Amino acid sequence: QPMDHEAYMRFCLDLARKSPPKPTNYRVGAVLVDLASNDILATGYTLELPGNIHAEQCCFMKLAEQHGVPEERLKDVLPPRMALYTTVEPCSKRLSGNLPCVERVLRLAGSIQTVYVGVMEPATFVSSNTGKASLDAAGISVVHVAGLEPEILQVATAGHVLP
Ligand SMILES: Nc1nc(=O)c(N)c(NC[C@H](O)[C@H](O)[C@H](O)COP(=O)(O)O)[nH]1
Ligand SMILES: [Zn+2]
């Protein structure tokens, strides 16, 4: 019995809780799901892998490693219909200058059908995340899974110094 959207988002939130708090990013959890089998292809949480790695980026890095391909070639080796769940929408700009996750998702346009997000990105680091427009333009739906916002934001900002 496949999990429902809220169950996947709760799973992402549990992953986000594993992320070490930092004042300069959010604690996010993400999973990539094969829509044909409902199998979870990869999980990730912020800083899970060495370096300044985002949750979504973790998923893609793990799959690139598993398949022995560079991240740019993932579309060639991954299933044709997938969904990405992430507690915070994929970043469209990173203050570190690293490649934003929206760009990483766009590499899989045509395979990733939908990005399910728990919250849109707050304005703490990036005044307005333009990801939804970019993803929509590439035919990737961005769908808000409502109901977990307070918990997601509390976990995401746990490392932030109080104003
Ligand atoms: N969707 C998402 N997943 C993450 O794992 C994560 N950490 C963010 N965070 C977005 C935020 O805008 C950036 O973390 C800051 O812009 C700082 O950029 P870096 O993270 O240092 O590259 N967003
Ligand atoms: Zn990102």
mmCIF file of C-alpha atoms and ligand atoms in Angstrom:
data_model
loop_
_atom_site.group_PDB
_atom_site.id
_atom_site.type_symbol
_atom_site.label_atom_id
_atom_site.label_comp_id
_atom_site.label_asym_id
_atom_site.label_seq_id
_atom_site.Cartn_x
_atom_site.Cartn_y
_atom_site.Cartn_z
ATOM 1 C CA GLN A 1 0.000 0.000 0.000
ATOM 2 C CA PRO A 2 1.800 3.178 -1.110
ATOM 3 C CA MET A 3 2.261 5.893 1.496
ATOM 4 C CA ASP A 4 0.175 9.041 1.052
ATOM 5 C CA HIS A 5 1.738 12.470 0.502
ATOM 6 C CA GLU A 6 1.589 13.380 4.178
ATOM 7 C CA ALA A 7 3.280 10.114 5.153
ATOM 8 C CA TYR A 8 6.143 10.798 2.730
ATOM 9 C CA MET A 9 6.433 14.360 4.071
ATOM 10 C CA ARG A 10 6.490 13.117 7.665
ATOM 11 C CA PHE A 11 9.267 10.735 6.648
ATOM 12 C CA CYS A 12 11.185 13.699 5.173
ATOM 13 C CA LEU A 13 10.663 15.619 8.423
ATOM 14 C CA ASP A 14 12.104 12.694 10.394
ATOM 15 C CA LEU A 15 15.141 12.826 8.096
ATOM 16 C CA ALA A 16 15.460 16.597 8.576
ATOM 17 C CA ARG A 17 15.695 16.060 12.346
ATOM 18 C CA LYS A 18 18.987 14.234 11.761
ATOM 19 C CA SER A 19 20.579 17.341 10.273
ATOM 20 C CA PRO A 20 23.142 19.174 12.445
ATOM 21 C CA PRO A 21 21.778 22.662 13.199
ATOM 22 C CA LYS A 22 23.602 25.565 11.512
ATOM 23 C CA PRO A 23 22.776 29.294 11.484
ATOM 24 C CA THR A 24 23.488 29.569 7.738
ATOM 25 C CA ASN A 25 21.059 27.101 6.213
ATOM 26 C CA TYR A 26 17.914 25.081 6.898
ATOM 27 C CA ARG A 27 17.593 21.518 8.186
ATOM 28 C CA VAL A 28 15.739 19.782 5.375
ATOM 29 C CA GLY A 29 14.807 16.189 4.548
ATOM 30 C CA ALA A 30 14.087 14.822 1.081
ATOM 31 C CA VAL A 31 13.221 11.554 -0.634
ATOM 32 C CA LEU A 32 13.052 10.567 -4.288
ATOM 33 C CA VAL A 33 10.240 8.101 -5.086
ATOM 34 C CA ASP A 34 9.809 5.796 -8.087
ATOM 35 C CA LEU A 35 6.178 6.338 -9.077
ATOM 36 C CA ALA A 36 5.868 2.941 -10.784
ATOM 37 C CA SER A 37 6.753 0.976 -7.640
ATOM 38 C CA ASN A 38 6.406 3.590 -4.879
ATOM 39 C CA ASP A 39 9.915 2.532 -3.878
ATOM 40 C CA ILE A 40 12.056 5.164 -2.185
ATOM 41 C CA LEU A 41 15.065 5.493 -4.515
ATOM 42 C CA ALA A 42 17.079 7.740 -2.197
ATOM 43 C CA THR A 43 16.800 9.718 1.018
ATOM 44 C CA GLY A 44 18.784 12.743 2.119
ATOM 45 C CA TYR A 45 19.058 15.392 4.781
ATOM 46 C CA THR A 46 21.048 18.613 4.940
ATOM 47 C CA LEU A 47 24.743 17.992 5.630
ATOM 48 C CA GLU A 48 24.288 14.197 5.582
ATOM 49 C CA LEU A 49 27.174 13.893 3.183
ATOM 50 C CA PRO A 50 30.523 15.630 3.687
ATOM 51 C CA GLY A 51 30.530 19.222 2.537
ATOM 52 C CA ASN A 52 27.861 21.879 2.360
ATOM 53 C CA ILE A 53 25.308 19.484 0.911
ATOM 54 C CA HIS A 54 21.572 20.062 0.684
ATOM 55 C CA ALA A 55 19.009 17.334 1.354
ATOM 56 C CA GLU A 56 17.912 17.072 -2.279
ATOM 57 C CA GLN A 57 21.517 17.194 -3.426
ATOM 58 C CA CYS A 58 22.235 14.218 -1.122
ATOM 59 C CA CYS A 59 19.594 12.139 -2.879
ATOM 60 C CA PHE A 60 21.121 12.830 -6.281
ATOM 61 C CA MET A 61 24.719 12.332 -5.110
ATOM 62 C CA LYS A 62 23.859 8.941 -3.588
ATOM 63 C CA LEU A 63 22.149 7.785 -6.797
ATOM 64 C CA ALA A 64 25.014 9.018 -8.972
ATOM 65 C CA GLU A 65 27.404 7.020 -6.767
ATOM 66 C CA GLN A 66 25.171 3.908 -6.814
ATOM 67 C CA HIS A 67 24.889 3.994 -10.610
ATOM 68 C CA GLY A 68 28.476 5.018 -11.234
ATOM 69 C CA VAL A 69 27.524 8.077 -13.274
ATOM 70 C CA PRO A 70 28.073 11.812 -12.825
ATOM 71 C CA GLU A 71 25.025 13.675 -11.474
ATOM 72 C CA GLU A 72 24.555 15.214 -14.905
ATOM 73 C CA ARG A 73 23.845 11.729 -16.347
ATOM 74 C CA LEU A 74 21.289 10.610 -13.759
ATOM 75 C CA LYS A 75 18.390 10.932 -16.176
ATOM 76 C CA ASP A 76 19.923 8.122 -18.260
ATOM 77 C CA VAL A 77 19.890 5.655 -15.363
ATOM 78 C CA LEU A 78 16.880 6.576 -13.207
ATOM 79 C CA PRO A 79 13.267 5.427 -13.671
ATOM 80 C CA PRO A 80 11.143 7.437 -16.115
ATOM 81 C CA ARG A 81 8.548 8.651 -13.579
ATOM 82 C CA MET A 82 9.559 9.929 -10.151
ATOM 83 C CA ALA A 83 8.458 12.335 -7.462
ATOM 84 C CA LEU A 84 10.680 14.352 -5.142
ATOM 85 C CA TYR A 85 9.435 15.139 -1.639
ATOM 86 C CA THR A 86 11.278 17.798 0.343
ATOM 87 C CA THR A 87 10.309 19.570 3.546
ATOM 88 C CA VAL A 88 11.499 22.932 2.158
ATOM 89 C CA GLU A 89 11.169 23.769 -1.540
ATOM 90 C CA PRO A 90 14.381 23.291 -3.545
ATOM 91 C CA CYS A 91 16.690 26.289 -3.454
ATOM 92 C CA SER A 92 16.932 28.566 -6.471
ATOM 93 C CA LYS A 93 19.992 30.436 -5.164
ATOM 94 C CA ARG A 94 22.622 29.513 -2.583
ATOM 95 C CA LEU A 95 24.609 32.106 -0.674
ATOM 96 C CA SER A 96 27.540 29.688 -0.863
ATOM 97 C CA GLY A 97 27.436 29.921 -4.655
ATOM 98 C CA ASN A 98 26.970 26.146 -5.008
ATOM 99 C CA LEU A 99 24.642 24.882 -7.740
ATOM 100 C CA PRO A 100 21.048 25.363 -6.586
ATOM 101 C CA CYS A 101 18.922 22.242 -6.194
ATOM 102 C CA VAL A 102 16.332 23.581 -8.644
ATOM 103 C CA GLU A 103 19.058 23.270 -11.307
ATOM 104 C CA ARG A 104 19.742 19.731 -10.156
ATOM 105 C CA VAL A 105 16.024 18.885 -10.385
ATOM 106 C CA LEU A 106 15.780 20.501 -13.837
ATOM 107 C CA ARG A 107 18.394 18.018 -15.097
ATOM 108 C CA LEU A 108 15.709 15.385 -14.437
ATOM 109 C CA ALA A 109 12.863 17.244 -16.139
ATOM 110 C CA GLY A 110 10.698 14.690 -17.901
ATOM 111 C CA SER A 111 11.512 12.074 -15.255
ATOM 112 C CA ILE A 112 10.669 13.955 -12.075
ATOM 113 C CA GLN A 113 6.979 14.688 -12.575
ATOM 114 C CA THR A 114 6.233 16.480 -9.324
ATOM 115 C CA VAL A 115 8.094 18.118 -6.462
ATOM 116 C CA TYR A 116 6.082 17.914 -3.229
ATOM 117 C CA VAL A 117 7.118 20.604 -0.726
ATOM 118 C CA GLY A 118 6.232 21.029 2.950
ATOM 119 C CA VAL A 119 6.895 24.781 2.929
ATOM 120 C CA MET A 120 8.068 27.395 0.478
ATOM 121 C CA GLU A 121 11.483 28.797 1.398
ATOM 122 C CA PRO A 122 11.403 31.539 4.056
ATOM 123 C CA ALA A 123 13.128 34.826 3.208
ATOM 124 C CA THR A 124 15.965 34.467 5.744
ATOM 125 C CA PHE A 125 18.765 33.852 3.234
ATOM 126 C CA VAL A 126 17.181 34.354 -0.189
ATOM 127 C CA SER A 127 14.543 37.062 -0.502
ATOM 128 C CA SER A 128 12.423 35.248 -3.055
ATOM 129 C CA ASN A 129 12.925 31.674 -4.180
ATOM 130 C CA THR A 130 12.140 31.548 -7.915
ATOM 131 C CA GLY A 131 12.193 27.760 -8.058
ATOM 132 C CA LYS A 132 8.485 27.101 -8.535
ATOM 133 C CA ALA A 133 8.369 29.263 -11.667
ATOM 134 C CA SER A 134 11.438 27.539 -13.126
ATOM 135 C CA LEU A 135 10.098 24.084 -12.383
ATOM 136 C CA ASP A 136 6.620 24.910 -13.714
ATOM 137 C CA ALA A 137 8.227 26.215 -16.912
ATOM 138 C CA ALA A 138 9.982 22.860 -17.323
ATOM 139 C CA GLY A 139 6.745 20.938 -16.817
ATOM 140 C CA ILE A 140 7.546 19.856 -13.275
ATOM 141 C CA SER A 141 4.622 20.486 -10.925
ATOM 142 C CA VAL A 142 5.336 21.918 -7.485
ATOM 143 C CA VAL A 143 2.690 20.806 -5.013
ATOM 144 C CA HIS A 144 2.410 22.014 -1.438
ATOM 145 C CA VAL A 145 1.648 19.229 1.037
ATOM 146 C CA ALA A 146 -0.115 21.171 3.794
ATOM 147 C CA GLY A 147 -0.321 20.452 7.484
ATOM 148 C CA LEU A 148 3.255 20.128 8.733
ATOM 149 C CA GLU A 149 4.411 23.736 8.331
ATOM 150 C CA PRO A 150 5.003 24.607 12.008
ATOM 151 C CA GLU A 151 7.064 21.464 12.657
ATOM 152 C CA ILE A 152 8.960 21.773 9.377
ATOM 153 C CA LEU A 153 9.902 25.398 10.072
ATOM 154 C CA GLN A 154 10.828 24.697 13.683
ATOM 155 C CA VAL A 155 13.162 21.886 12.581
ATOM 156 C CA ALA A 156 14.496 23.832 9.589
ATOM 157 C CA THR A 157 15.525 26.855 11.659
ATOM 158 C CA ALA A 158 16.702 25.104 14.820
ATOM 159 C CA GLY A 159 20.250 26.337 14.264
ATOM 160 C CA HIS A 160 19.292 29.953 13.747
ATOM 161 C CA VAL A 161 20.175 32.478 16.413
ATOM 162 C CA LEU A 162 17.066 34.168 17.711
ATOM 163 C CA PRO A 163 16.676 37.751 16.427
HETATM 164 N N1 LIG B 1 15.617 23.118 0.069
HETATM 165 C C1 LIG B 1 16.723 23.264 0.839
HETATM 166 N N2 LIG B 1 17.399 22.163 1.243
HETATM 167 C C2 LIG B 1 18.482 22.263 2.054
HETATM 168 O O1 LIG B 1 19.080 21.237 2.421
HETATM 169 C C3 LIG B 1 18.923 23.578 2.480
HETATM 170 N N3 LIG B 1 19.998 23.693 3.335
HETATM 171 C C4 LIG B 1 18.213 24.690 1.992
HETATM 172 N N4 LIG B 1 18.649 25.932 2.311
HETATM 173 C C5 LIG B 1 18.334 27.078 1.422
HETATM 174 C C6 LIG B 1 19.140 28.330 1.800
HETATM 175 O O2 LIG B 1 18.753 29.369 0.911
HETATM 176 C C7 LIG B 1 20.665 28.089 1.675
HETATM 177 O O3 LIG B 1 21.064 27.126 2.598
HETATM 178 C C8 LIG B 1 21.403 29.407 1.916
HETATM 179 O O4 LIG B 1 21.226 30.232 0.785
HETATM 180 C C9 LIG B 1 22.903 29.198 2.153
HETATM 181 O O5 LIG B 1 23.480 28.560 1.032
HETATM 182 P P1 LIG B 1 24.312 27.206 1.294
HETATM 183 O O6 LIG B 1 23.348 26.220 1.936
HETATM 184 O O7 LIG B 1 25.425 27.573 2.235
HETATM 185 O O8 LIG B 1 24.790 26.723 -0.052
HETATM 186 N N5 LIG B 1 17.115 24.532 1.194
HETATM 187 ZN ZN ZN B 2 19.339 23.263 -2.299
#
